[in-house]
Coordinates of C-alpha atoms in Angstrom, one line a residue:
Chain H
M1 CA 35.7 137.8 56.6
K2 CA 37.8 137.3 59.3
R3 CA 37.2 133.4 59.3
R4 CA 38.1 133.5 55.6
R5 CA 41.4 135.5 55.9
N6 CA 42.3 133.0 58.5
R7 CA 41.5 130.2 56.6
G8 CA 43.9 132.1 53.9
W9 CA 46.6 132.1 56.2
V10 CA 46.4 128.9 57.5
L11 CA 46.2 127.4 54.2
F12 CA 49.0 129.7 53.0
L13 CA 51.5 128.9 55.8
L14 CA 50.8 125.3 55.4
G15 CA 51.6 125.2 51.8
L16 CA 54.4 127.1 52.2
A17 CA 55.5 124.6 55.1
L18 CA 55.1 121.7 52.6
L19 CA 56.9 123.4 50.0
L20 CA 59.7 123.8 52.1
G21 CA 59.6 120.5 53.6
A22 CA 59.7 119.0 50.3
W23 CA 62.7 121.0 48.8
L24 CA 64.3 120.1 52.4
L25 CA 64.1 116.6 52.0
L26 CA 65.2 116.7 48.6
K27 CA 68.0 118.6 49.4
L28 CA 69.2 116.9 52.7
I29 CA 68.1 113.5 51.8
P30 CA 70.0 112.6 48.7
D31 CA 69.4 108.5 48.7
L32 CA 65.7 109.3 49.0
D33 CA 65.3 108.5 45.6
A34 CA 65.9 104.9 45.9
G35 CA 63.4 104.1 48.6
H36 CA 60.0 103.4 49.1
W37 CA 59.7 107.0 50.4
R38 CA 60.7 108.5 47.2
V39 CA 57.5 109.8 46.9
V40 CA 57.3 112.0 50.0
P41 CA 58.8 115.3 48.6
F42 CA 57.3 115.3 45.3
L43 CA 53.9 114.4 47.3
A44 CA 54.7 117.3 49.7
L45 CA 55.6 119.7 46.3
G46 CA 51.8 119.1 44.9
V47 CA 50.0 119.4 47.8
G48 CA 51.9 122.7 49.2
C49 CA 51.5 124.2 45.9
G50 CA 48.0 123.6 45.9
L51 CA 47.7 124.8 49.3
F52 CA 50.0 127.7 48.9
G53 CA 48.1 128.8 45.7
G54 CA 44.4 128.6 47.3
G55 CA 45.8 130.3 50.3
A56 CA 47.4 133.2 48.4
G57 CA 44.0 133.8 46.5
E58 CA 42.0 133.7 49.8
L59 CA 44.1 136.5 51.3
L60 CA 44.1 138.3 47.9
A61 CA 40.3 138.3 47.8
V62 CA 39.8 139.5 51.2
Q63 CA 42.3 142.2 50.6
A64 CA 40.2 143.0 47.5
M65 CA 37.0 142.8 49.5
K66 CA 38.3 145.0 52.2
K67 CA 38.8 147.8 49.8
H68 CA 35.7 147.5 48.2
P69 CA 32.9 146.6 50.9
E70 CA 29.9 146.4 48.2
L71 CA 31.9 143.7 46.3
Q72 CA 31.6 141.8 49.9
K73 CA 27.8 142.3 49.9
Q74 CA 27.4 141.3 46.4
Q75 CA 29.6 138.0 47.2
E76 CA 28.0 137.3 50.7
I77 CA 24.2 137.6 48.8
A78 CA 25.9 135.1 45.5
E79 CA 26.7 132.4 48.3
K80 CA 23.6 132.5 50.5
D81 CA 21.5 133.1 47.6
E82 CA 18.5 130.6 47.8
R83 CA 18.3 129.8 44.0
N84 CA 22.6 129.5 43.7
V85 CA 22.3 127.2 46.7
A86 CA 19.6 125.3 45.1
L87 CA 21.0 125.2 41.8
G88 CA 24.4 123.8 43.4
N89 CA 22.6 121.4 45.3
A90 CA 20.8 119.9 42.6
A91 CA 23.9 120.0 40.0
K92 CA 25.9 117.8 43.3
A93 CA 22.7 115.2 43.2
K94 CA 23.3 114.9 39.3
G95 CA 27.1 113.9 39.6
Y96 CA 26.7 111.8 42.4
D97 CA 24.1 109.9 40.8
V98 CA 26.5 109.9 37.7
M99 CA 29.6 108.8 40.0
T100 CA 27.4 106.4 41.7
F101 CA 26.7 104.4 38.4
S102 CA 30.2 105.0 36.9
F103 CA 32.2 104.1 40.1
G104 CA 30.1 100.9 40.1
A105 CA 31.2 100.2 36.4
M106 CA 34.8 100.6 37.4
L107 CA 34.7 98.3 40.5
L108 CA 32.9 95.3 37.9
F109 CA 35.8 96.4 35.5
S110 CA 38.4 96.3 38.2
A111 CA 37.2 92.9 39.2
L112 CA 37.0 91.5 35.8
M113 CA 40.3 92.8 34.5
E114 CA 41.7 90.8 37.7
A115 CA 43.4 94.1 39.1
D116 CA 45.2 94.0 42.2
L117 CA 42.9 92.9 45.0
A118 CA 44.0 95.2 47.2
L119 CA 43.2 98.2 45.0
T120 CA 39.8 96.6 44.2
L121 CA 39.4 96.1 47.8
V122 CA 40.2 99.9 48.9
L123 CA 37.9 101.0 45.9
V124 CA 35.3 99.1 47.4
A125 CA 35.3 100.2 50.9
A126 CA 35.9 104.0 49.4
Y127 CA 32.5 103.1 47.6
L128 CA 30.6 101.7 50.4
F129 CA 31.9 104.2 52.4
I130 CA 30.1 106.9 50.1
Q131 CA 27.0 105.2 50.2
F132 CA 26.6 104.4 53.5
Y133 CA 27.8 107.9 54.6
T134 CA 24.6 109.1 52.2
L135 CA 22.0 106.6 54.0
W136 CA 23.2 108.1 57.3
W137 CA 22.7 111.8 56.0
R138 CA 19.0 110.3 54.8
F139 CA 18.1 109.3 58.3
K140 CA 19.5 112.4 59.9
L141 CA 17.7 114.7 57.6
E142 CA 14.7 112.3 58.2
K143 CA 14.5 113.2 61.7
E144 CA 15.3 117.2 61.6
M145 CA 12.3 117.7 58.7
Chain X
M1 CA 4.1 129.3 39.1
K2 CA 3.2 132.4 37.4
N3 CA 3.2 135.4 39.4
R4 CA 2.9 139.0 39.2
L5 CA 6.1 140.2 40.5
E6 CA 7.4 142.0 37.2
E7 CA 4.4 144.0 37.3
L8 CA 4.5 145.1 41.1
R9 CA 7.9 145.9 40.8
K10 CA 7.6 148.2 37.6
A11 CA 4.6 149.4 39.2
R12 CA 7.2 150.7 42.6
G13 CA 9.6 151.9 39.7
I14 CA 12.4 149.8 40.6
T15 CA 15.0 147.9 39.0
Q16 CA 15.8 144.0 39.3
E17 CA 18.9 144.6 40.7
E18 CA 17.3 147.6 43.3
L19 CA 14.9 144.7 44.5
A20 CA 17.3 141.5 44.4
A21 CA 19.5 144.2 46.9
L22 CA 16.5 145.0 49.3
L23 CA 15.5 141.3 49.5
E24 CA 18.9 140.3 49.5
V25 CA 18.9 137.7 46.7
S26 CA 20.6 137.8 43.3
R27 CA 19.4 139.9 40.3
Q28 CA 19.3 136.3 38.7
T29 CA 17.0 135.0 41.1
I30 CA 14.4 138.0 40.5
S31 CA 14.7 137.3 36.9
S32 CA 14.0 134.0 37.2
L33 CA 11.0 134.5 39.5
E34 CA 9.5 136.8 37.3
K35 CA 10.1 134.6 34.2
G36 CA 8.0 131.6 36.4
R37 CA 11.1 129.4 35.9
Y38 CA 11.9 129.5 39.8
N39 CA 9.5 129.1 42.5
P40 CA 10.8 131.0 45.9
S41 CA 11.1 129.3 49.1
I42 CA 8.4 130.2 51.8
L43 CA 10.7 132.4 53.4
L44 CA 11.5 134.5 50.5
A45 CA 7.8 134.3 49.5
F46 CA 6.7 136.3 52.7
K47 CA 9.8 138.4 52.2
I48 CA 8.2 139.8 49.1
S49 CA 4.7 139.4 50.1
R50 CA 5.6 141.7 52.9
Y51 CA 7.8 144.5 50.7
F52 CA 4.7 144.8 48.6
G53 CA 2.4 144.8 51.4
Q54 CA 0.1 142.0 49.3
S55 CA -0.8 138.4 50.5
I56 CA 1.4 135.8 48.9
E57 CA -1.7 134.6 47.1
D58 CA -1.9 138.1 45.2
I59 CA 1.5 137.8 44.1
F60 CA 2.0 134.0 43.5
L61 CA -1.0 132.4 41.5
Y62 CA -1.8 129.1 42.5
E63 CA -2.5 126.7 39.1
E64 CA -3.3 122.9 40.4
D65 CA -2.7 122.1 36.3
A66 CA 0.8 123.0 36.7
Q67 CA 1.4 120.4 39.4

């Protein structure tokens, strides 16, 4: 509960800082629109909104659970419930399988369409990273189980 | 896997919600177990068998054909 509240505050304050930063950048540097950095304030605005909203939601949820301890107990049971965990993992595994094929197809189309090489290479790197990360977990779990 | 969970629960006169709270699982898990749609982990099977004071084999009925 305390950890959740702390995480809520961190997200809330980080989001607020990013929103303020974006506003300051837009106000204090008027010719920012012309340069390469024009995307920065809007990126900060988008990420800041997400973090601010997520943090505020966490804090409200913690507050609501403080008033209703039975709700907190139910939430904890739902999170740890073995069937829920198994369903979540199975759904993620299915999604991963589809992602592997769709990502592969996207890379192929990207190469066939002669898209920007740098972009294609970044996508290939991300694809390989995910595949090797999966393999690494496979070996790690083989040793543990 | 078939089981006698519903029968044992009703014999004790408790609801699915109450059994779920006692075993610290969701009510949906109890419902799925009773319908035989979900097979519990060995830990949950032990919890259930201890709660009802019966062996796992007496509650969960293993059928080789089901595999």
